[in-house]
Coordinates of C-alpha atoms in Angstrom, one line a residue:
Chain A
M1 CA 55.7 118.1 102.2
D2 CA 56.6 114.9 104.1
A3 CA 60.1 113.5 103.7
G4 CA 59.0 110.3 101.9
R5 CA 56.9 112.2 99.3
Y6 CA 59.7 114.7 98.9
Q7 CA 62.2 112.0 98.2
R8 CA 59.9 110.2 95.7
Q9 CA 59.4 113.5 93.9
A10 CA 63.1 114.3 93.9
R11 CA 63.8 110.9 92.4
R12 CA 61.1 111.3 89.8
L13 CA 62.3 114.8 88.9
G14 CA 66.0 113.7 88.9
V15 CA 65.1 111.1 86.3
T16 CA 63.1 113.7 84.4
A17 CA 66.0 116.2 84.5
L18 CA 68.4 113.6 83.2
T19 CA 66.1 112.6 80.4
V20 CA 65.6 116.2 79.4
F21 CA 69.3 116.9 79.6
I22 CA 70.0 114.0 77.2
A23 CA 67.3 115.3 74.9
A24 CA 68.6 118.8 75.2
S25 CA 72.1 117.7 74.2
A26 CA 70.7 116.2 71.0
T27 CA 68.3 119.1 70.1
P28 CA 69.2 122.3 71.9
A29 CA 65.7 123.7 71.3
E30 CA 64.2 121.3 73.8
A31 CA 63.1 122.6 77.2
A32 CA 65.1 121.6 80.3
V33 CA 64.3 121.1 83.9
R34 CA 66.8 123.0 86.0
H35 CA 67.4 122.3 89.7
V36 CA 68.9 125.0 91.9
W37 CA 69.8 124.5 95.5
V38 CA 69.6 127.7 97.6
A39 CA 69.7 128.4 101.3
A40 CA 69.1 131.6 103.4
V41 CA 72.3 131.8 105.4
P42 CA 73.7 134.4 107.9
A43 CA 76.5 136.6 106.8
N44 CA 78.4 139.6 108.3
W45 CA 78.0 142.0 105.4
N46 CA 80.3 144.9 104.9
M47 CA 78.9 147.6 102.6
I48 CA 82.2 149.5 102.3
P49 CA 85.2 147.1 102.6
N50 CA 87.8 149.7 101.5
E51 CA 86.3 152.0 104.3
R52 CA 86.1 155.0 102.0
D53 CA 84.3 157.1 99.4
G54 CA 87.1 157.0 96.7
I55 CA 85.8 160.2 95.1
T56 CA 85.3 162.5 98.1
G57 CA 87.9 160.9 100.3
D58 CA 85.4 160.5 103.2
T59 CA 86.2 157.5 105.4
F60 CA 83.9 155.1 107.2
A61 CA 84.6 152.8 110.1
P62 CA 83.4 149.2 110.0
S63 CA 81.1 150.0 112.9
E64 CA 79.1 152.1 110.4
T65 CA 79.2 149.7 107.5
V66 CA 79.0 146.1 108.8
F67 CA 75.7 144.5 109.7
P68 CA 74.5 141.0 110.3
A69 CA 72.6 140.0 107.1
V70 CA 70.8 136.9 105.9
V71 CA 71.5 136.2 102.2
Y72 CA 70.7 133.6 99.6
R73 CA 73.5 131.3 98.8
R74 CA 73.9 128.7 96.1
F75 CA 74.6 125.1 97.3
T76 CA 75.4 121.7 95.8
K77 CA 72.6 119.1 95.7
G78 CA 71.1 118.5 99.1
W79 CA 72.7 121.7 100.5
K80 CA 75.8 119.8 101.2
K81 CA 78.4 122.3 100.1
P82 CA 78.2 126.1 99.6
L83 CA 79.1 127.4 96.1
R84 CA 79.7 130.8 94.6
N85 CA 76.5 132.6 93.8
A86 CA 77.8 133.4 90.3
P87 CA 80.9 132.9 88.2
R88 CA 83.6 135.6 88.6
S89 CA 82.8 136.7 85.1
V90 CA 79.3 137.7 86.2
V91 CA 79.8 139.3 89.6
D92 CA 83.1 140.1 91.2
H93 CA 81.9 139.6 94.8
D94 CA 79.6 137.1 96.3
L95 CA 76.5 136.6 98.4
I96 CA 74.5 139.8 97.6
P97 CA 72.7 139.4 95.3
G98 CA 71.7 135.8 95.6
P99 CA 72.6 133.2 92.9
I100 CA 71.9 134.4 89.3
I101 CA 69.6 131.8 87.8
H102 CA 69.8 131.4 84.1
L103 CA 67.0 129.9 82.1
L104 CA 65.7 129.6 78.5
V105 CA 62.1 130.3 77.7
G106 CA 60.2 127.1 78.1
D107 CA 62.5 125.7 80.8
R108 CA 61.1 124.4 84.1
L109 CA 62.9 125.4 87.3
L110 CA 62.9 123.7 90.7
V111 CA 64.4 125.8 93.4
H112 CA 65.1 123.8 96.5
F113 CA 65.2 126.3 99.3
K114 CA 66.4 125.7 102.9
N115 CA 66.2 128.2 105.7
M116 CA 69.6 128.2 107.5
D117 CA 69.0 131.4 109.3
T118 CA 70.6 130.3 112.6
T119 CA 71.3 133.8 114.0
M120 CA 68.0 135.7 113.8
R121 CA 65.9 132.6 113.4
N122 CA 63.4 134.4 111.2
P123 CA 61.1 132.6 108.7
H124 CA 62.1 133.2 105.0
S125 CA 60.8 132.3 101.6
M126 CA 61.5 132.8 97.9
H127 CA 59.0 134.7 95.6
F128 CA 59.8 134.8 91.9
H129 CA 58.8 137.4 89.3
G130 CA 58.4 136.8 85.6
V131 CA 57.7 133.0 85.8
S132 CA 54.6 130.9 86.0
Y133 CA 53.7 128.8 89.0
R134 CA 50.9 127.5 91.2
P135 CA 50.0 129.4 94.5
S136 CA 52.0 126.8 96.5
S137 CA 55.1 128.2 94.8
D138 CA 54.3 131.9 95.2
G139 CA 56.3 132.2 98.5
A140 CA 54.1 135.1 99.6
Y141 CA 52.8 135.2 103.2
V142 CA 49.0 135.7 103.5
P143 CA 47.7 134.5 106.9
G144 CA 44.9 132.0 106.5
F145 CA 45.7 131.4 102.8
S146 CA 49.4 130.8 102.1
G147 CA 51.1 127.6 103.0
R148 CA 54.6 126.5 104.1
D149 CA 56.1 127.9 100.8
A150 CA 55.6 131.4 102.3
N151 CA 56.8 130.7 105.8
V152 CA 59.8 128.4 105.8
K153 CA 61.0 128.2 109.4
P154 CA 64.7 127.8 110.3
G155 CA 65.9 124.3 109.5
Q156 CA 63.0 123.6 107.1
H157 CA 62.9 123.5 103.4
W158 CA 60.6 123.9 100.4
T159 CA 60.8 123.3 96.7
Y160 CA 59.4 126.0 94.4
R161 CA 58.2 124.7 91.0
L162 CA 58.3 127.3 88.3
K163 CA 58.1 127.6 84.5
A164 CA 59.7 130.2 82.2
G165 CA 56.6 130.7 80.1
P166 CA 56.3 132.4 76.7
N167 CA 56.3 135.9 78.2
S168 CA 59.3 135.4 80.5
A169 CA 62.3 136.5 78.4
G170 CA 64.1 139.2 80.4
V171 CA 65.5 139.7 83.9
W172 CA 63.4 139.4 86.9
P173 CA 63.6 139.7 90.7
Y174 CA 63.2 137.0 93.3
H175 CA 63.1 137.9 96.9
D176 CA 61.9 136.9 100.4
H177 CA 58.1 137.4 100.8
S178 CA 57.8 135.7 104.2
P179 CA 56.6 137.5 107.4
S180 CA 60.2 138.8 107.8
M181 CA 60.3 140.3 104.3
H182 CA 60.7 143.9 105.1
H183 CA 63.6 143.4 107.4
S184 CA 65.2 140.8 105.0
L185 CA 64.9 142.9 101.9
E186 CA 66.9 145.7 103.5
G187 CA 69.5 143.2 104.3
G188 CA 70.0 141.8 100.8
L189 CA 67.7 138.7 100.6
W190 CA 67.1 139.0 96.9
G191 CA 68.5 137.9 93.6
M192 CA 67.7 137.7 89.9
L193 CA 66.5 135.4 87.2
S194 CA 68.0 135.9 83.7
I195 CA 65.8 134.3 81.1
R196 CA 66.8 134.2 77.4
G197 CA 64.6 133.6 74.4
R198 CA 65.3 130.2 72.8
H199 CA 66.9 132.0 69.8
E200 CA 68.6 134.8 71.6
R201 CA 72.3 135.0 71.6
K202 CA 74.1 134.5 74.9
P203 CA 76.0 137.7 75.9
D204 CA 79.8 137.6 76.3
R205 CA 79.5 139.6 79.6
E206 CA 76.5 139.8 81.9
F207 CA 76.5 142.4 84.7
V208 CA 74.1 142.0 87.5
T209 CA 73.4 145.4 89.2
V210 CA 70.8 145.7 91.9
F211 CA 70.0 149.2 93.2
A212 CA 68.9 149.1 96.8
P213 CA 69.1 151.3 99.9
M214 CA 70.8 149.7 103.0
G215 CA 70.9 151.5 106.3
D216 CA 72.4 155.0 105.8
F217 CA 73.8 154.1 102.3
Q218 CA 72.5 153.6 98.7
T219 CA 74.1 150.4 97.4
I220 CA 74.7 148.5 94.2
N221 CA 74.7 144.8 95.0
G222 CA 74.9 145.7 98.7
R223 CA 78.0 147.8 98.3
A224 CA 78.5 151.6 98.4
F225 CA 81.0 153.9 96.6
V226 CA 83.5 153.3 93.8
G227 CA 85.7 150.3 94.3
N228 CA 83.3 148.7 96.7
T229 CA 80.4 148.4 94.2
P230 CA 81.1 145.9 91.4
V231 CA 84.2 146.7 89.3
L232 CA 83.0 145.5 85.9
H233 CA 85.3 144.5 83.1
S234 CA 84.9 143.9 79.3
M235 CA 86.8 143.9 76.1
V236 CA 86.1 145.9 72.9
G237 CA 83.9 143.7 70.7
D238 CA 82.1 141.9 73.5
L239 CA 78.4 141.7 73.6
I240 CA 77.5 143.3 76.9
Q241 CA 74.3 142.7 78.9
W242 CA 73.3 144.7 82.0
D243 CA 70.7 143.1 84.3
V244 CA 69.3 146.0 86.3
M245 CA 66.9 145.8 89.1
A246 CA 65.6 148.0 92.0
I247 CA 64.7 146.8 95.5
G248 CA 63.3 149.0 98.2
S249 CA 60.9 151.9 98.2
E250 CA 62.7 154.4 96.0
H251 CA 63.1 155.1 92.3
H252 CA 66.5 155.1 90.6
T253 CA 67.9 156.1 87.2
F254 CA 70.4 153.7 85.7
H255 CA 73.1 155.6 83.8
V256 CA 76.4 154.4 82.1
H257 CA 79.0 156.9 81.0
G258 CA 80.3 156.9 77.4
H259 CA 77.6 154.5 76.1
R260 CA 74.1 154.5 74.7
W261 CA 71.6 151.7 74.1
R262 CA 68.3 151.5 72.2
T263 CA 64.8 151.1 73.7
A264 CA 62.4 148.5 72.3
A265 CA 61.1 151.3 70.0
G266 CA 64.6 152.0 68.7
V267 CA 65.2 155.2 70.5
P268 CA 68.7 155.8 71.8
E269 CA 69.0 156.2 75.6
D270 CA 71.7 156.5 78.2
T271 CA 69.6 156.7 81.4
R272 CA 66.6 154.6 82.3
T273 CA 64.3 155.0 85.3
L274 CA 63.2 152.0 87.4
G275 CA 61.0 151.8 90.5
P276 CA 60.7 149.2 93.3
A277 CA 61.0 145.6 91.9
E278 CA 61.2 146.8 88.3
S279 CA 63.9 145.2 86.2
F280 CA 65.3 145.4 82.7
R281 CA 68.2 144.4 80.6
V282 CA 70.1 146.6 78.2
S283 CA 72.8 145.4 75.8
W284 CA 75.3 146.7 73.3
R285 CA 78.3 145.6 71.3
E286 CA 81.2 147.2 73.3
D287 CA 83.2 149.8 71.3
A288 CA 84.4 152.3 73.9
P289 CA 87.7 151.5 75.7
G290 CA 88.4 153.3 79.0
T291 CA 87.4 153.4 82.6
W292 CA 83.8 154.6 82.9
L293 CA 81.3 155.4 85.7
Y294 CA 77.9 153.7 86.0
H295 CA 75.5 155.0 88.6
C296 CA 72.1 156.0 89.8
H297 CA 71.6 159.6 88.6
V298 CA 69.4 160.5 91.6
E299 CA 72.1 162.7 93.0
Q300 CA 71.3 162.0 96.6
H301 CA 71.7 158.3 95.8
M302 CA 75.1 158.9 94.1
E303 CA 76.4 160.8 97.0
K304 CA 75.4 157.9 99.3
G305 CA 77.3 155.4 97.3
M306 CA 75.2 154.3 94.3
I307 CA 78.1 154.5 91.9
G308 CA 80.7 152.2 90.4
I309 CA 83.3 151.8 87.7
Y310 CA 83.3 149.9 84.4
Q311 CA 86.5 149.1 82.6
V312 CA 86.7 148.3 78.9
K313 CA 90.0 147.1 77.5
R314 CA 91.1 146.9 73.9
Chain B
M1 CA 119.5 177.3 104.6
T2 CA 120.5 177.0 108.3
G3 CA 122.1 173.6 108.5
A4 CA 123.7 170.6 107.0
A5 CA 120.5 168.7 106.6
A6 CA 119.2 170.5 103.5
A7 CA 118.3 167.8 101.0
S8 CA 116.8 167.1 97.7
V9 CA 113.6 165.0 98.0
L10 CA 112.3 163.0 95.1
V11 CA 108.7 162.8 93.8
S12 CA 107.8 160.6 90.7
M13 CA 105.3 161.7 88.2
L14 CA 103.3 158.6 87.2
S15 CA 100.8 158.5 84.4
G16 CA 98.0 160.0 86.5
A17 CA 99.4 160.6 90.0
F18 CA 102.3 162.1 91.9
S19 CA 104.2 159.5 94.1
P20 CA 104.3 160.1 97.0
A21 CA 101.3 162.4 96.7
H22 CA 101.9 163.7 100.3
L23 CA 105.4 164.6 101.2
E24 CA 106.9 166.3 104.3
V25 CA 110.1 168.2 103.8
M26 CA 112.3 170.6 105.9
T27 CA 112.4 174.3 105.4
G28 CA 115.0 175.0 102.6
D29 CA 114.7 171.5 101.0
N30 CA 114.6 171.1 97.3
V31 CA 111.9 168.9 95.9
A32 CA 112.9 167.1 92.7
W33 CA 110.1 165.8 90.5
T34 CA 110.9 163.2 87.8
N35 CA 108.5 162.2 85.1
T36 CA 108.7 158.4 85.0
S37 CA 105.6 158.1 82.9
T38 CA 105.1 158.2 79.1
K39 CA 102.9 161.3 79.4
T40 CA 103.7 165.0 79.5
H41 CA 102.8 166.7 82.9
N42 CA 103.3 169.9 84.7
I43 CA 103.4 171.2 88.3
Q44 CA 101.2 174.1 89.2
F45 CA 101.3 175.7 92.7
D46 CA 98.6 178.3 93.1
T47 CA 99.8 179.3 96.5
E48 CA 103.5 179.5 95.6
G49 CA 103.1 181.0 92.2
F50 CA 105.3 178.3 90.8
N51 CA 104.6 176.5 87.5
S52 CA 107.2 174.0 86.2
G53 CA 106.1 174.4 82.5
R54 CA 105.8 171.2 80.5
V55 CA 107.7 168.2 81.9
E56 CA 108.2 165.6 79.2
P57 CA 108.8 161.9 79.9
R58 CA 112.2 161.3 81.5
E59 CA 112.6 165.0 82.3
G60 CA 112.2 166.7 85.7
A61 CA 111.6 169.9 87.6
N62 CA 112.9 171.3 90.9
H63 CA 111.7 173.8 93.5
V64 CA 113.1 174.9 96.8
F65 CA 110.7 175.7 99.7
P66 CA 112.2 178.3 101.9
V67 CA 109.1 179.1 104.0
A68 CA 107.2 176.6 106.3
G69 CA 103.6 175.9 105.2
V70 CA 101.4 173.4 103.4
Y71 CA 101.5 173.7 99.6
P72 CA 99.0 171.9 97.5
Y73 CA 99.8 171.5 93.8
Y74 CA 98.4 169.7 90.7
C75 CA 99.0 168.9 87.0
T76 CA 96.9 171.2 84.9
I77 CA 96.9 168.6 82.1
H78 CA 95.6 165.6 84.1
N79 CA 92.5 166.2 86.1
G80 CA 92.8 164.7 89.6
M81 CA 96.6 164.5 89.6
T82 CA 97.3 166.3 92.8
G83 CA 99.9 166.4 95.6
V84 CA 100.8 168.3 98.7
I85 CA 104.2 169.4 100.0
G86 CA 104.3 170.1 103.8
V87 CA 107.2 172.3 104.7
Y88 CA 108.3 172.2 108.4
P89 CA 111.3 173.5 110.4
L90 CA 111.6 169.9 111.7
V91 CA 110.6 166.6 110.0
L92 CA 109.4 163.8 112.3
E93 CA 109.6 160.2 111.1
G94 CA 108.2 157.2 112.9
P95 CA 106.0 154.1 112.5
T96 CA 103.4 154.1 109.8
K97 CA 101.3 151.4 111.4
R98 CA 99.7 150.5 114.7
V99 CA 102.0 149.5 117.5
R100 CA 101.5 147.1 120.5
R101 CA 100.9 148.8 123.8
G102 CA 104.2 149.0 125.7
T103 CA 106.3 148.9 122.5
S104 CA 109.3 151.2 122.5
V105 CA 108.7 153.4 119.4
A106 CA 111.7 154.9 117.6
F107 CA 111.3 158.4 116.3
H108 CA 113.8 160.1 113.9
V109 CA 113.8 163.9 113.5
R110 CA 115.5 165.9 110.7
A111 CA 116.6 169.1 112.3
P112 CA 118.7 172.1 111.1
E113 CA 122.2 172.2 112.4
G114 CA 122.4 174.0 115.7
A115 CA 118.8 173.4 116.4
G116 CA 119.4 173.0 120.2
E117 CA 117.1 170.8 122.2
V118 CA 114.6 168.9 120.1
R119 CA 111.7 167.5 122.2
I120 CA 109.2 164.8 121.2
E121 CA 105.7 165.8 122.3
A122 CA 102.6 163.6 122.5
D123 CA 98.9 164.6 122.6
T124 CA 96.6 161.8 123.9
G125 CA 93.6 164.2 123.9
S126 CA 94.6 166.9 126.4
G127 CA 97.2 168.9 124.5
F128 CA 100.8 168.3 123.6
A129 CA 103.3 167.4 126.4
T130 CA 107.0 166.5 126.2
V131 CA 107.6 162.8 126.4
A132 CA 111.3 162.6 125.4
V133 CA 114.2 164.7 124.3
A134 CA 115.9 163.7 121.0
G135 CA 119.6 163.3 120.7
P136 CA 122.2 162.1 118.2
A137 CA 122.7 158.8 120.1
A138 CA 119.4 158.0 121.7
G139 CA 119.6 154.4 120.6
G140 CA 117.0 154.8 117.9
G141 CA 119.3 155.8 115.0
H142 CA 119.0 154.4 111.5
E143 CA 121.1 151.2 111.5
G144 CA 124.4 151.2 109.8
H145 CA 124.9 154.9 108.9
E146 CA 125.2 158.2 110.7
D147 CA 123.3 161.2 109.4
P148 CA 124.5 164.4 111.0
G149 CA 121.1 166.0 110.3
M150 CA 119.2 163.4 112.3
V151 CA 118.3 163.2 116.0
H152 CA 116.5 160.3 117.6
A153 CA 114.4 159.3 120.6
N154 CA 112.6 156.2 121.8
V155 CA 109.2 156.5 123.5
V156 CA 107.2 153.7 125.1
A157 CA 103.7 153.9 123.6
T158 CA 101.1 153.4 126.3
A159 CA 98.1 155.0 124.5
S160 CA 97.1 156.2 121.0
A161 CA 98.5 159.6 120.5
T162 CA 99.5 162.3 118.0
Y163 CA 103.2 163.0 118.1
R164 CA 105.3 166.0 116.9
A165 CA 108.8 167.3 117.4
S166 CA 109.5 170.8 118.6
F167 CA 112.4 173.2 119.2
S168 CA 112.8 176.9 119.7
G169 CA 112.2 177.4 116.0
G170 CA 108.8 175.7 115.8
S171 CA 107.2 172.3 115.4
S172 CA 107.3 169.4 113.0
N173 CA 104.6 167.6 111.0
E174 CA 102.3 165.5 113.2
L175 CA 102.3 161.7 113.3
R176 CA 99.2 159.8 114.5
I177 CA 100.2 156.4 116.1
E178 CA 97.4 154.1 117.2
V179 CA 98.2 151.7 120.1
T180 CA 96.7 148.3 120.1
D181 CA 96.5 145.4 122.6
A182 CA 96.2 142.9 119.7
P183 CA 99.1 140.6 118.9
D184 CA 101.7 141.6 116.3
I185 CA 101.1 140.2 112.8
T186 CA 104.0 139.0 110.8
A187 CA 103.4 138.3 107.1
S188 CA 106.1 136.9 104.8
L189 CA 106.1 136.0 101.2
K190 CA 106.7 132.4 100.1
R191 CA 108.1 132.7 96.6
G192 CA 108.3 129.9 94.0
R193 CA 105.9 128.4 91.6
R194 CA 102.9 128.6 94.0
P195 CA 103.5 131.8 95.9
A196 CA 101.7 132.3 99.2
V197 CA 101.6 134.6 102.1
N198 CA 102.5 133.1 105.5
V199 CA 101.1 134.7 108.6
R200 CA 102.1 134.5 112.3
A201 CA 100.7 136.2 115.4
N202 CA 102.9 137.0 118.4
P203 CA 102.0 136.3 121.1
S204 CA 100.4 133.1 120.0
T205 CA 96.7 133.6 119.3
P206 CA 95.1 130.4 117.8
G207 CA 91.7 131.1 116.3
A208 CA 92.3 134.8 115.6
R209 CA 90.8 136.2 112.4
V210 CA 93.1 137.4 109.7
V211 CA 92.3 138.9 106.3
L212 CA 94.6 139.2 103.3
Q213 CA 94.3 142.6 101.7
L214 CA 95.6 143.9 98.4
K215 CA 96.1 147.5 97.5
L216 CA 94.2 147.8 94.2
R217 CA 93.8 150.9 92.1
E218 CA 90.4 149.9 90.8
R219 CA 89.3 149.3 94.5
F220 CA 90.5 152.8 95.6
G221 CA 92.4 151.3 98.6
W222 CA 93.0 148.2 100.6
W223 CA 90.7 145.4 99.5
P224 CA 90.0 142.1 101.3
V225 CA 90.6 139.0 99.1
A226 CA 90.8 136.1 101.5
R227 CA 90.1 135.4 105.2
A228 CA 91.3 132.7 107.6
R229 CA 91.5 131.7 111.3
L230 CA 95.0 131.2 112.7
D231 CA 95.6 127.5 113.4
K232 CA 96.7 126.0 116.8
R233 CA 100.3 127.1 116.0
S234 CA 99.0 130.7 115.5
Q235 CA 99.7 130.6 111.8
A236 CA 97.8 130.8 108.5
H237 CA 98.7 130.6 104.8
F238 CA 97.1 132.4 101.9
K239 CA 97.7 131.1 98.4
L240 CA 98.0 133.8 95.8
R241 CA 96.1 133.6 92.5
R242 CA 98.1 134.6 89.4
D243 CA 96.3 138.0 89.2
Q244 CA 97.1 138.8 92.8
R245 CA 100.9 138.8 92.6
A246 CA 101.9 142.2 91.3
V247 CA 100.4 144.6 93.9
P248 CA 101.2 145.6 97.5
A249 CA 99.7 143.1 100.1
R250 CA 99.3 143.1 103.8
V251 CA 97.6 140.9 106.4
V252 CA 95.3 142.5 109.0
L253 CA 94.1 141.0 112.3
V254 CA 90.4 141.8 112.6
G255 CA 87.6 141.6 115.2
P256 CA 84.5 139.4 115.2
D257 CA 82.9 141.5 112.4
W258 CA 85.8 140.4 110.1
A259 CA 86.3 144.1 109.3
T260 CA 87.5 146.2 112.3
V261 CA 91.3 146.2 112.0
L262 CA 93.0 145.5 115.3
N263 CA 96.6 145.2 113.9
E264 CA 98.3 144.9 110.6
S265 CA 101.5 143.4 109.1
R266 CA 104.0 145.4 107.2
V267 CA 103.3 145.8 103.5
L268 CA 104.7 143.1 101.3
K269 CA 105.7 143.8 97.7
L270 CA 104.7 140.8 95.8
R271 CA 106.3 141.7 92.4
H272 CA 109.2 139.3 91.8

């Protein structure tokens, strides 16, 4: 997209977004156009900041746990200023996963993506599951077929135009699908869309948990072992929602201690399997105070760090 | 007991932990546990055959350790509530953090009366060798008071080493002391309405990377909460959020990966 055409489109969409926002204020059922500014940025990522497995007492030196990653980061308009990827109430640490993007069914989404990978200088892209779009917003590299959306070079940018269609309610992955995808995915270049039905209630607490192998470890949100993985908090009475996703080439079983939820068919469950790029949400009304474990129940994955704690207060 | 240095050493029983969990005492010392929590605990030594019975809140228990050895124990009521008492004929005390290369390190040794010559030995990788002889007036004594059971020695630290004290009756616990070439980090607490941690490096190191860490139970150890580069005066300031003010804090100097610790400040107690 040339700069002039891009600016004209941005102006037009800005006006559209404002119009829709005013309309949405009056009648909440109206669809909105949401703009999200994201960049792929380099980050020195530490999988185990406390340097230990808090359960076995095993220790790890930073030389084993820090690696140069490229991650999605939320920015203000025009990529002027970096922002937190999610409020502290959603994730307690930042950068992996990328920004949680909230939509309502029917919303349009414009993701303005810039490649700021100045260290490895790889191409990157964003490819979204769960939403509708034209091939020019697919972000998936196919030589001879795909366009610049799938191969955004360092310093360049692209706007992905997406729609949360009628079948989009749920949580969905987005991730790099450029020529550097396989390397980038192991380094955490992924995030989640969280799309609510127009009449669905907003949860009081939403926990994003992404199960992915990284190097020698099995991580949740890029961190391994209790204390490093997200420490999640809620209060009795809260409506809890877990957004769960797997990235990589392995299957995981999501398990939370002391709790059960129901499947769509109404069957109680406390462990659910998910494979690569699968995602689901589970919810419940919290009624079990205490400190609980949540983890992948594939035992080799637990032993390599795929485990965390969840604290419920009265 | 052989000398004047026999003592009673205190351990607190918290709601789910012994504090300190690891303790080094001298042969013949009494260990006194006090239940400072609101829960009932007990103390079970499988090796010693000692069980305290129920220890209610504000009550305590005592046990004397006449024989050197390492004695693990636990509370049979609270899973994971464990401790270790190490019993040695000498007890070596020294720095608990890294020291700068060339620093004169003060060691203090609790020794039985009439122990004779007490040597400080160091192992840098090729076995223990004597590096100093401890004495009552070696210049490294605890400031302000004399303890007849203590002897002291100063050793210039030139390399990372494991230290112990030895005499004719055996050896002490071992202390690992890492030597660093990184500058010393001084952290101090600025109290008031907007508390902050002020950081300085000596010698002056503008641009050095420093990380504020808090010791958080839910994080199972030291947890990085903020990072900064030292300014041209070799200083940095970390503002503390309201929820960051009631836990131990320290500042570490780190390498280019923002994770490898090169040196650390002393631990600050932020509770007012």
